C-alpha cells in the first residue's frame, strides 16, 4: 500500500481513555486508512515518531475565535498548541446571524468591531469560513445575545412574544444550516433580563434539531447552585444536552465550593446529558464588568477604549493614580477588558480532573494583552497538571480534549485515532512539552509540539506554521441525545461509541 503520509513507531493515545500503544499510522487524503505494524506500506512523506506521542488533534470547546478564523485564518495561537478544531459562538455571543450598524453591544465587542459582524445568516458565515480556509476546523454555536441584538432595540427587559418568535425562527434556520447548537451568557447585562420563558422557547428549538445547549451561567459567584439548577431545568425542558461553560466557584467568598458544584453536576448527569468545560488557570478574562469590581481580588486591565494609555495595569493602581474609587475608575475606563484573579487553585483542579469536564481555553484573540490561556491551555493541562502534578492520567487528559469533546458537540469521526477517522493529529514530545505563555508575556509558543496535522495536511512543524491550511466549517451531522452518557467514573471513560 502506498499512502500520502506515514507516521512510524508512534506511542498512540487514541482519545478514548484506554492505554497507550505503539503503532504506525497511515494517512491517505483526509483520513486515517490503517493503524498497526505497516511493514509493506510506503508513503510520499514518512515521519519517524519513535519516542514521541501521537494523539488526536485537540478540540477547543470554548473559544471566541468567531471572526478570527476569517480575519486571521493562520490561527497560530491555537494551531501552535495542537488544537485542530475550535468551537466558536460561546457565552451567548456569535458572529452570525448578525449585522450591526452602531456600537457593538457588550460582550459582543469581544469578537471585533461593528464591521466584523457582516453575516446576516449562518449560511453566510459558513461560506466565509470555508472561503478563508482557516488552519483549524470550526464548529459554531449561535449566541443568544447575538439573536437578541437582531430583534431588540434595548436589552434591559425580557423579549416580547413576537421577539422570541423572531429569534427562534433565526435560530431554527441556523441549526438547519449546520450550527451545532446555541449558547447563552446570562451573567452579562445584555442577557441577564432574559427570563426562563425566553430561554425555554429557544432551547426547545435546539433540542428538536438535535443540537447542544451551552451556557455561561447566570451567576458563578454565591448564586452558583441556583444558576446550575436553572441551566439544567432549561436544558431538560428543551430536551437538549447541556454544557456548563467554564464551571468555576468565582469570588473569594465562594472558594472551596467545588465539591458541592460537582456533586450537583453528577446528580443532574444521572438523568440528563450534562457536562462542563474548564480552563487550567485561576483567573478569568472578559470585558470589564462593574458587577465584578471588588478589592477582594486582583483585577488587571488589558485594554480600554477611552483610556488606552492605562492598559496593562492593575485596576487598583489606576484608581490610586486618578484618586478615584475602584468603581469610579472602572466606570471611567469602560468599555475595557480585564483579567480577574477570582478562583482558587484547589477548586479549579477538582473541576479539571472531574470525569464530566472537557478542556476549553476561553481565550480572547482580540485582546491586545490576552490571558495566557489563549496560547497555553492544552500543553498546560498535559505538561503541568498531568505529567508533573499527576492530577489526572495522560490518557484521561487527552480524552477530555478529544473524544469526549467530539461526542458532546456531534463532531463525527473527530477526536479519535482509528481507521476511517479524519486525520486531525498532534505529535508531542512529552518530555519537552511546556506552556510558555504567562500573564506578563501571554503571547508565546508552547514547547514540545512537534507536528500538527489537520484533515491529513501537515499545518505546523517544529515550531512553525507550514503555510498549508486545511480547516473547514464542520456542520452538525450527528443528532445529539439529551440522555445521560454512560460514564465509568472510576476509569473516567466515556462509553459513547464512534461510527
Short mmCIF file of C-alpha atoms in Angstrom, two decimals:
data_model
loop_
_atom_site.label_atom_id
_atom_site.label_comp_id
_atom_site.label_asym_id
_atom_site.label_seq_id
_atom_site.Cartn_x
_atom_site.Cartn_y
_atom_site.Cartn_z
CA UNK A 1 0.00 0.00 0.00
CA UNK A 2 1.20 3.48 -0.88
CA UNK A 3 -0.20 6.45 1.01
CA UNK A 4 0.28 10.18 1.30
CA UNK A 5 1.69 10.21 4.83
CA UNK A 6 3.03 7.50 7.14
CA UNK A 7 3.84 8.03 10.81
CA UNK A 8 6.02 5.22 12.15
CA UNK A 9 6.68 3.92 15.68
CA UNK A 10 4.43 6.41 17.47
CA UNK A 11 3.20 5.94 21.02
CA UNK A 12 -0.50 6.36 20.42
CA UNK A 13 -3.11 7.72 22.82
CA UNK A 14 -6.28 7.30 20.77
CA UNK A 15 -8.56 9.67 22.72
CA UNK A 16 -10.94 7.15 24.27
CA UNK A 17 -9.14 6.84 27.61
CA UNK A 18 -7.53 3.44 27.07
CA UNK A 19 -3.88 2.54 27.47
CA UNK A 20 -1.29 3.89 25.08
CA UNK A 21 0.14 1.54 22.43
CA UNK A 22 2.85 1.68 19.78
CA UNK A 23 1.91 1.54 16.10
CA UNK A 24 2.27 3.07 12.66
CA UNK A 25 -0.49 5.30 11.23
CA UNK A 26 -1.15 5.63 7.51
CA UNK A 27 -2.99 8.63 6.08
CA UNK A 28 -4.48 8.94 2.62
CA UNK A 29 -6.14 12.22 1.74
CA UNK A 30 -8.04 13.49 4.78
CA UNK A 31 -8.43 10.22 6.67
CA UNK A 32 -6.57 7.54 8.56
CA UNK A 33 -6.56 4.40 6.42
CA UNK A 34 -4.51 1.97 8.53
CA UNK A 35 -3.08 1.54 12.02
CA UNK A 36 -0.66 -1.20 13.05
CA UNK A 37 2.71 -2.59 12.06
CA UNK A 38 2.65 -1.38 8.47
CA UNK A 39 5.82 -3.03 7.12
CA UNK A 40 4.71 -3.12 3.49
CA UNK A 41 3.42 0.44 3.37
CA UNK A 42 5.25 3.21 1.51
CA UNK A 43 4.41 6.90 1.52
CA UNK A 44 5.14 10.25 -0.05
CA UNK A 45 6.14 11.53 3.38
CA UNK A 46 7.37 9.30 6.22
CA UNK A 47 7.77 10.59 9.78
CA UNK A 48 9.75 8.65 12.37
CA UNK A 49 7.85 9.22 15.63
CA UNK A 50 9.89 6.90 17.83
CA UNK A 51 9.90 8.32 21.36
CA UNK A 52 7.07 10.72 20.54
CA UNK A 53 3.38 10.57 21.43
CA UNK A 54 0.60 10.79 18.85
CA UNK A 55 -2.85 11.98 19.95
CA UNK A 56 -5.97 13.17 18.18
CA UNK A 57 -5.96 16.87 17.43
CA UNK A 58 -7.25 18.84 20.38
CA UNK A 59 -10.78 20.25 20.22
CA UNK A 60 -11.07 23.62 21.95
CA UNK A 61 -14.73 23.55 23.00
CA UNK A 62 -14.80 27.09 24.35
CA UNK A 63 -13.44 29.82 22.11
CA UNK A 64 -14.26 33.30 20.89
CA UNK A 65 -12.49 32.85 17.56
CA UNK A 66 -15.67 33.55 15.52
CA UNK A 67 -14.27 36.35 13.38
CA UNK A 68 -10.61 35.43 13.75
CA UNK A 69 -10.94 32.20 11.77
CA UNK A 70 -11.87 34.51 8.87
CA UNK A 71 -9.71 37.60 9.53
CA UNK A 72 -6.59 35.74 10.77
CA UNK A 73 -7.00 32.24 9.30
CA UNK A 74 -3.47 31.18 10.30
CA UNK A 75 -4.86 30.78 13.85
CA UNK A 76 -1.36 30.41 15.27
CA UNK A 77 -2.39 30.71 18.97
CA UNK A 78 -4.46 27.54 18.59
CA UNK A 79 -2.52 25.62 15.96
CA UNK A 80 0.74 26.02 17.92
CA UNK A 81 -0.69 24.21 20.96
CA UNK A 82 -2.12 21.30 18.99
CA UNK A 83 -5.70 22.49 18.52
CA UNK A 84 -7.21 21.27 15.24
CA UNK A 85 -10.87 22.23 15.86
CA UNK A 86 -12.39 25.24 17.63
CA UNK A 87 -15.98 25.62 18.83
CA UNK A 88 -16.98 29.26 18.39
CA UNK A 89 -20.08 31.20 19.44
CA UNK A 90 -19.78 30.67 23.19
CA UNK A 91 -21.16 32.75 26.09
CA UNK A 92 -24.17 33.93 24.08
CA UNK A 93 -22.09 35.82 21.52
CA UNK A 94 -21.61 34.72 17.91
CA UNK A 95 -20.72 36.41 14.64
CA UNK A 96 -23.91 35.16 13.00
CA UNK A 97 -26.73 35.61 12.32
CA UNK A 98 -25.75 39.25 12.91
CA UNK A 99 -25.41 42.55 11.12
CA UNK A 100 -24.65 45.73 13.10
CA UNK A 101 -24.51 49.39 12.21
CA UNK A 102 -23.98 51.12 15.56
CA UNK A 103 -21.82 50.29 18.54
CA UNK A 104 -21.21 46.62 19.27
CA UNK A 105 -23.16 45.56 22.39
CA UNK A 106 -21.12 44.24 25.30
CA UNK A 107 -19.82 41.50 25.38
CA UNK A 108 -20.19 41.01 21.62
CA UNK A 109 -17.31 43.51 21.33
CA UNK A 110 -15.00 40.66 22.36
CA UNK A 111 -15.42 39.36 18.80
CA UNK A 112 -14.49 42.55 16.98
CA UNK A 113 -15.80 45.86 15.68
CA UNK A 114 -19.15 46.53 14.03
CA UNK A 115 -17.67 45.94 10.57
CA UNK A 116 -16.72 42.40 11.62
CA UNK A 117 -20.38 41.47 12.09
CA UNK A 118 -21.46 41.06 8.49
CA UNK A 119 -23.05 37.63 8.40
CA UNK A 120 -26.86 38.02 8.43
CA UNK A 121 -27.30 34.24 8.21
CA UNK A 122 -25.37 31.25 9.44
CA UNK A 123 -25.03 30.13 5.82
CA UNK A 124 -23.22 33.38 5.03
CA UNK A 125 -20.87 32.83 7.97
CA UNK A 126 -20.22 29.23 6.94
CA UNK A 127 -19.41 30.33 3.41
CA UNK A 128 -16.97 32.95 4.72
CA UNK A 129 -15.21 30.40 6.93
CA UNK A 130 -14.79 27.96 4.08
CA UNK A 131 -13.59 30.73 1.76
CA UNK A 132 -10.91 31.80 4.26
CA UNK A 133 -9.61 28.21 4.64
CA UNK A 134 -8.52 28.55 8.27
CA UNK A 135 -5.76 26.32 9.59
CA UNK A 136 -8.21 24.70 12.03
CA UNK A 137 -11.71 23.28 11.73
CA UNK A 138 -14.61 25.37 13.02
CA UNK A 139 -17.83 24.24 14.70
CA UNK A 140 -20.22 27.07 15.53
CA UNK A 141 -22.83 27.79 18.18
CA UNK A 142 -25.45 30.53 17.83
CA UNK A 143 -25.33 33.11 20.60
CA UNK A 144 -28.47 34.10 22.49
CA UNK A 145 -27.25 37.69 22.98
CA UNK A 146 -26.45 37.89 19.27
CA UNK A 147 -30.00 36.81 18.48
CA UNK A 148 -31.29 39.48 20.85
CA UNK A 149 -29.21 42.12 19.09
CA UNK A 150 -31.12 41.50 15.87
CA UNK A 151 -34.67 41.85 17.21
CA UNK A 152 -34.49 44.09 20.31
CA UNK A 153 -33.75 47.80 20.44
CA UNK A 154 -32.69 47.51 24.11
CA UNK A 155 -31.65 44.62 26.29
CA UNK A 156 -32.73 45.60 29.79
CA UNK A 157 -36.01 43.71 29.62
CA UNK A 158 -37.44 40.31 28.64
CA UNK A 159 -38.05 39.76 24.94
CA UNK A 160 -41.68 40.04 23.84
CA UNK A 161 -43.53 37.06 22.42
CA UNK A 162 -43.00 38.41 18.90
CA UNK A 163 -39.29 38.97 19.55
CA UNK A 164 -38.88 35.46 20.95
CA UNK A 165 -40.63 34.08 17.86
CA UNK A 166 -38.29 36.07 15.59
CA UNK A 167 -35.21 34.84 17.49
CA UNK A 168 -36.44 31.28 17.36
CA UNK A 169 -37.01 31.49 13.60
CA UNK A 170 -33.44 32.72 13.07
CA UNK A 171 -32.10 30.03 15.39
CA UNK A 172 -34.03 27.25 13.64
CA UNK A 173 -32.69 28.38 10.29
CA UNK A 174 -29.11 28.43 11.59
CA UNK A 175 -29.47 24.98 13.12
CA UNK A 176 -30.83 23.65 9.83
CA UNK A 177 -27.80 25.17 8.10
CA UNK A 178 -25.38 23.27 10.33
CA UNK A 179 -24.86 25.19 13.57
CA UNK A 180 -24.12 22.75 16.40
CA UNK A 181 -26.35 24.41 18.98
CA UNK A 182 -26.96 27.58 20.97
CA UNK A 183 -25.06 29.31 23.76
CA UNK A 184 -26.16 31.81 26.37
CA UNK A 185 -24.31 34.29 28.57
CA UNK A 186 -26.89 35.07 31.23
CA UNK A 187 -24.32 36.64 33.56
CA UNK A 188 -23.87 39.55 31.14
CA UNK A 189 -26.16 42.55 31.47
CA UNK A 190 -27.39 42.33 27.88
CA UNK A 191 -28.82 38.87 28.56
CA UNK A 192 -29.46 38.92 32.30
CA UNK A 193 -33.04 40.14 31.88
CA UNK A 194 -33.96 37.11 29.78
CA UNK A 195 -36.42 35.07 31.87
CA UNK A 196 -36.88 31.32 31.94
CA UNK A 197 -39.70 31.51 29.39
CA UNK A 198 -37.46 33.19 26.82
CA UNK A 199 -34.69 30.62 27.27
CA UNK A 200 -37.08 27.67 27.27
CA UNK A 201 -38.57 28.66 23.92
CA UNK A 202 -35.15 28.88 22.29
CA UNK A 203 -33.67 25.74 23.82
CA UNK A 204 -36.77 23.85 22.65
CA UNK A 205 -35.63 24.63 19.09
CA UNK A 206 -32.14 23.38 19.92
CA UNK A 207 -33.46 20.10 21.28
CA UNK A 208 -35.75 19.50 18.32
CA UNK A 209 -32.84 20.00 15.94
CA UNK A 210 -30.59 17.63 17.90
CA UNK A 211 -28.15 20.35 18.96
CA UNK A 212 -26.39 21.18 22.23
CA UNK A 213 -27.11 23.99 24.70
CA UNK A 214 -24.11 25.64 26.35
CA UNK A 215 -24.33 28.36 28.96
CA UNK A 216 -22.23 30.89 30.80
CA UNK A 217 -24.32 30.62 33.95
CA UNK A 218 -26.38 33.48 35.30
CA UNK A 219 -24.23 33.51 38.43
CA UNK A 220 -20.78 31.95 39.01
CA UNK A 221 -20.46 33.51 42.47
CA UNK A 222 -22.69 32.99 45.53
CA UNK A 223 -25.68 32.11 43.34
CA UNK A 224 -23.88 29.28 41.55
CA UNK A 225 -26.11 26.42 42.85
CA UNK A 226 -29.30 28.16 41.75
CA UNK A 227 -27.77 29.08 38.39
CA UNK A 228 -26.82 25.45 37.80
CA UNK A 229 -30.35 24.37 38.67
CA UNK A 230 -31.74 26.88 36.16
CA UNK A 231 -29.43 25.68 33.39
CA UNK A 232 -30.30 22.03 33.95
CA UNK A 233 -34.02 22.79 34.07
CA UNK A 234 -33.83 24.75 30.82
CA UNK A 235 -31.90 22.00 29.04
CA UNK A 236 -34.24 19.36 30.39
CA UNK A 237 -37.29 21.34 29.24
CA UNK A 238 -35.83 21.72 25.75
CA UNK A 239 -34.59 18.11 25.64
CA UNK A 240 -31.11 19.28 24.68
CA UNK A 241 -27.83 18.08 26.21
CA UNK A 242 -26.18 20.73 28.39
CA UNK A 243 -22.62 22.00 28.66
CA UNK A 244 -21.92 24.43 31.51
CA UNK A 245 -19.25 26.84 30.30
CA UNK A 246 -16.05 27.31 32.33
CA UNK A 247 -17.52 25.89 35.54
CA UNK A 248 -15.94 27.73 38.45
CA UNK A 249 -16.51 28.94 42.01
CA UNK A 250 -15.76 32.62 41.46
CA UNK A 251 -15.14 35.17 44.18
CA UNK A 252 -13.14 34.74 47.37
CA UNK A 253 -16.31 34.12 49.38
CA UNK A 254 -17.18 31.19 47.11
CA UNK A 255 -13.84 29.36 47.27
CA UNK A 256 -13.98 25.79 48.49
CA UNK A 257 -17.39 25.07 46.97
CA UNK A 258 -16.18 22.96 44.03
CA UNK A 259 -17.23 19.66 45.71
CA UNK A 260 -20.80 20.97 46.08
CA UNK A 261 -20.90 22.19 42.48
CA UNK A 262 -19.52 18.93 41.13
CA UNK A 263 -21.95 16.90 43.23
CA UNK A 264 -24.77 18.91 41.66
CA UNK A 265 -23.27 18.24 38.22
CA UNK A 266 -23.15 14.49 38.95
CA UNK A 267 -26.73 14.46 40.20
CA UNK A 268 -28.00 16.20 37.06
CA UNK A 269 -25.97 13.93 34.78
CA UNK A 270 -27.66 10.82 36.14
CA UNK A 271 -30.89 11.72 34.37
CA UNK A 272 -29.81 14.14 31.62
CA UNK A 273 -26.82 14.69 29.35
CA UNK A 274 -24.78 17.24 31.32
CA UNK A 275 -21.09 18.16 31.04
CA UNK A 276 -18.92 21.21 31.63
CA UNK A 277 -15.75 22.76 30.31
CA UNK A 278 -12.93 24.48 32.19
CA UNK A 279 -9.53 26.06 31.68
CA UNK A 280 -6.42 25.34 33.79
CA UNK A 281 -5.97 28.79 35.35
CA UNK A 282 -7.28 30.60 38.42
CA UNK A 283 -8.03 33.86 36.62
CA UNK A 284 -10.84 34.65 34.23
CA UNK A 285 -10.88 37.25 31.48
CA UNK A 286 -13.64 39.21 29.79
CA UNK A 287 -14.85 42.76 29.36
CA UNK A 288 -14.60 44.99 32.44
CA UNK A 289 -17.79 44.18 34.36
CA UNK A 290 -18.84 46.58 37.12
CA UNK A 291 -20.54 43.68 38.88
CA UNK A 292 -17.15 42.03 39.41
CA UNK A 293 -15.29 45.10 40.67
CA UNK A 294 -14.08 44.43 44.22
CA UNK A 295 -10.99 44.89 46.36
CA UNK A 296 -11.05 41.21 47.34
CA UNK A 297 -9.20 40.07 44.20
CA UNK A 298 -6.60 41.43 41.77
CA UNK A 299 -8.09 42.92 38.59
CA UNK A 300 -5.74 43.64 35.69
CA UNK A 301 -6.88 45.98 32.90
CA UNK A 302 -5.89 44.68 29.46
CA UNK A 303 -7.44 47.39 27.27
CA UNK A 304 -9.60 50.49 27.46
CA UNK A 305 -11.20 52.33 24.57
CA UNK A 306 -11.37 55.79 26.21
CA UNK A 307 -8.06 55.43 28.07
CA UNK A 308 -5.73 53.11 26.14
CA UNK A 309 -2.78 54.62 27.97
CA UNK A 310 -3.97 52.99 31.21
CA UNK A 311 -3.95 49.44 29.86
CA UNK A 312 -1.70 46.71 31.25
CA UNK A 313 -2.01 47.92 34.82
CA UNK A 314 -3.90 46.72 37.90
CA UNK A 315 -7.21 48.47 38.40
CA UNK A 316 -6.13 49.42 41.92
CA UNK A 317 -3.02 51.21 40.64
CA UNK A 318 -5.08 53.19 38.14
CA UNK A 319 -7.51 54.16 40.89
CA UNK A 320 -4.65 55.50 43.01
CA UNK A 321 -3.26 57.50 40.06
CA UNK A 322 -6.65 59.07 39.42
CA UNK A 323 -7.60 59.48 43.07
CA UNK A 324 -10.86 57.63 42.50
CA UNK A 325 -12.60 54.61 43.97
CA UNK A 326 -12.30 51.25 42.18
CA UNK A 327 -15.88 51.57 40.90
CA UNK A 328 -15.41 55.14 39.67
CA UNK A 329 -12.21 54.08 37.94
CA UNK A 330 -13.87 51.11 36.26
CA UNK A 331 -16.73 53.27 35.04
CA UNK A 332 -14.26 55.76 33.56
CA UNK A 333 -12.30 53.01 31.79
CA UNK A 334 -15.30 51.37 30.09
CA UNK A 335 -15.52 49.85 27.60
CA UNK A 336 -12.47 47.89 28.63
CA UNK A 337 -11.09 44.40 29.17
CA UNK A 338 -9.88 42.76 32.35
CA UNK A 339 -8.30 39.68 33.87
CA UNK A 340 -9.90 38.70 37.19
CA UNK A 341 -7.89 36.58 39.64
CA UNK A 342 -11.06 35.23 41.24
CA UNK A 343 -10.65 31.45 41.62
CA UNK A 344 -8.82 29.06 43.95
CA UNK A 345 -6.32 26.52 42.65
CA UNK A 346 -7.92 23.69 44.64
CA UNK A 347 -11.36 24.35 43.17
CA UNK A 348 -10.02 24.59 39.64
CA UNK A 349 -8.10 21.32 39.95
CA UNK A 350 -11.19 19.49 41.14
CA UNK A 351 -13.23 20.69 38.18
CA UNK A 352 -10.42 19.95 35.71
CA UNK A 353 -9.99 16.38 36.94
CA UNK A 354 -13.70 15.54 37.07
CA UNK A 355 -14.81 12.92 34.50
CA UNK A 356 -17.59 15.15 33.12
CA UNK A 357 -15.35 18.12 32.33
CA UNK A 358 -13.79 18.98 29.00
CA UNK A 359 -10.95 21.40 28.27
CA UNK A 360 -11.70 24.77 26.69
CA UNK A 361 -9.39 27.77 26.53
CA UNK A 362 -11.93 30.63 26.58
CA UNK A 363 -9.10 32.66 25.04
CA UNK A 364 -9.77 36.17 23.73
CA UNK A 365 -7.81 36.58 20.49
CA UNK A 366 -8.76 40.24 20.01
CA UNK A 367 -7.42 41.34 23.39
CA UNK A 368 -4.12 43.22 22.87
CA UNK A 369 -2.78 41.67 26.09
CA UNK A 370 -4.65 38.36 26.29
CA UNK A 371 -4.92 35.93 29.16
CA UNK A 372 -2.20 33.24 28.73
CA UNK A 373 -4.91 30.61 28.21
CA UNK A 374 -5.18 31.78 24.59
CA UNK A 375 -1.75 30.27 23.81
CA UNK A 376 -1.13 27.81 26.63
CA UNK A 377 -4.24 25.92 27.76
CA UNK A 378 -3.73 22.49 26.20
CA UNK A 379 0.00 22.00 26.82
CA UNK A 380 -0.53 23.31 30.36
CA UNK A 381 -3.06 20.57 31.11
CA UNK A 382 -0.84 17.86 29.65
CA UNK A 383 2.52 19.02 30.96
CA UNK A 384 1.81 20.74 34.27
CA UNK A 385 -1.32 19.04 35.57
CA UNK A 386 -0.94 15.57 34.08
CA UNK A 387 2.79 14.90 33.64
CA UNK A 388 4.18 16.96 36.55
CA UNK A 389 1.43 17.11 39.19
CA UNK A 390 -0.20 13.82 38.17
CA UNK A 391 -3.62 15.31 38.84
CA UNK A 392 -5.02 13.12 36.09
CA UNK A 393 -3.55 10.47 33.82
CA UNK A 394 -2.27 11.42 30.40
CA UNK A 395 -4.86 9.26 28.69
CA UNK A 396 -7.65 10.92 30.71
CA UNK A 397 -6.30 14.38 29.94
CA UNK A 398 -6.28 13.60 26.23
CA UNK A 399 -9.82 12.18 26.42
CA UNK A 400 -11.03 15.50 27.86
CA UNK A 401 -9.54 17.32 24.86
CA UNK A 402 -10.60 14.97 22.10
CA UNK A 403 -13.12 12.11 22.10
CA UNK A 404 -15.31 13.47 24.90
CA UNK A 405 -15.46 16.85 23.19
CA UNK A 406 -16.26 15.39 19.78
CA UNK A 407 -19.07 13.31 21.28
CA UNK A 408 -20.65 16.23 23.13
CA UNK A 409 -20.65 18.51 20.09
CA UNK A 410 -21.65 15.95 17.47
CA UNK A 411 -18.36 16.04 15.55
CA UNK A 412 -18.41 12.70 13.76
CA UNK A 413 -15.08 10.99 13.04
CA UNK A 414 -13.13 13.60 15.02
CA UNK A 415 -11.31 13.39 18.33
CA UNK A 416 -10.16 9.82 17.89
CA UNK A 417 -7.36 7.83 16.26
CA UNK A 418 -8.90 4.92 14.40
CA UNK A 419 -9.20 3.72 10.83
CA UNK A 420 -11.69 5.83 8.94
CA UNK A 421 -11.45 8.88 11.19
CA UNK A 422 -10.30 12.24 9.91
CA UNK A 423 -6.56 12.72 10.24
CA UNK A 424 -6.57 15.51 12.83
CA UNK A 425 -3.44 14.63 14.82
CA UNK A 426 -0.81 16.04 17.15
CA UNK A 427 2.69 14.64 17.63
CA UNK A 428 4.13 15.55 21.04
CA UNK A 429 7.47 15.37 22.78
CA UNK A 430 6.09 14.82 26.26
CA UNK A 431 9.41 15.41 27.99
CA UNK A 432 9.85 18.81 26.34
CA UNK A 433 6.19 19.83 26.42
CA UNK A 434 5.62 23.14 28.21
CA UNK A 435 3.27 26.07 28.09
CA UNK A 436 5.37 29.22 28.00
CA UNK A 437 2.59 31.84 27.97
CA UNK A 438 2.38 33.85 31.21
CA UNK A 439 0.27 36.73 32.48
CA UNK A 440 3.13 39.14 31.78
CA UNK A 441 4.13 37.55 28.43
CA UNK A 442 0.94 35.91 27.20
CA UNK A 443 1.70 35.51 23.50
CA UNK A 444 4.29 32.73 23.49
CA UNK A 445 4.60 29.46 21.59
CA UNK A 446 4.35 26.23 23.53
CA UNK A 447 7.35 23.89 23.52
CA UNK A 448 7.19 20.23 22.56
CA UNK A 449 4.51 20.39 19.85
CA UNK A 450 6.39 18.62 17.06
CA UNK A 451 3.70 18.25 14.41
CA UNK A 452 0.06 19.22 13.88
CA UNK A 453 -2.00 17.60 11.12
CA UNK A 454 -5.41 18.94 10.08
CA UNK A 455 -7.52 16.89 7.67
CA UNK A 456 -4.41 15.00 6.58
CA UNK A 457 -2.36 18.16 5.94
CA UNK A 458 0.77 18.99 7.93
CA UNK A 459 -0.06 22.51 9.12
CA UNK A 460 2.53 23.01 11.88
CA UNK A 461 6.01 21.52 12.22
CA UNK A 462 8.90 22.13 14.61
CA UNK A 463 7.57 25.40 15.98
CA UNK A 464 6.42 26.92 12.70
CA UNK A 465 3.23 27.00 10.68
CA UNK A 466 3.76 25.23 7.36
CA UNK A 467 1.67 27.72 5.42
CA UNK A 468 -0.69 24.96 4.36
CA UNK A 469 -4.19 25.42 5.75
CA UNK A 470 -6.80 22.67 5.54
CA UNK A 471 -9.50 23.57 8.08
CA UNK A 472 -13.18 23.99 7.28
CA UNK A 473 -16.53 24.61 8.87
CA UNK A 474 -17.88 21.45 10.49
CA UNK A 475 -21.65 21.34 10.13
CA UNK A 476 -23.51 19.31 12.70
CA UNK A 477 -24.15 15.91 11.16
CA UNK A 478 -24.98 13.90 14.28
CA UNK A 479 -28.18 14.25 16.27
CA UNK A 480 -27.25 14.70 19.91
CA UNK A 481 -29.28 12.93 22.57
CA UNK A 482 -30.26 14.54 25.90
CA UNK A 483 -29.99 11.12 27.54
CA UNK A 484 -27.24 10.83 30.16
CA UNK A 485 -23.94 9.42 28.95
CA UNK A 486 -22.91 6.05 30.33
CA UNK A 487 -19.72 7.02 32.11
CA UNK A 488 -17.36 4.83 34.02
CA UNK A 489 -16.45 7.28 36.78
CA UNK A 490 -13.65 5.12 38.14
CA UNK A 491 -11.83 4.92 34.85
CA UNK A 492 -13.01 8.31 33.62
CA UNK A 493 -14.02 6.85 30.29
CA UNK A 494 -16.98 7.95 28.24
CA UNK A 495 -18.69 4.92 26.74
CA UNK A 496 -20.09 6.63 23.65
CA UNK A 497 -19.49 4.66 20.50
CA UNK A 498 -17.91 6.16 17.41
CA UNK A 499 -19.15 5.43 13.93
#
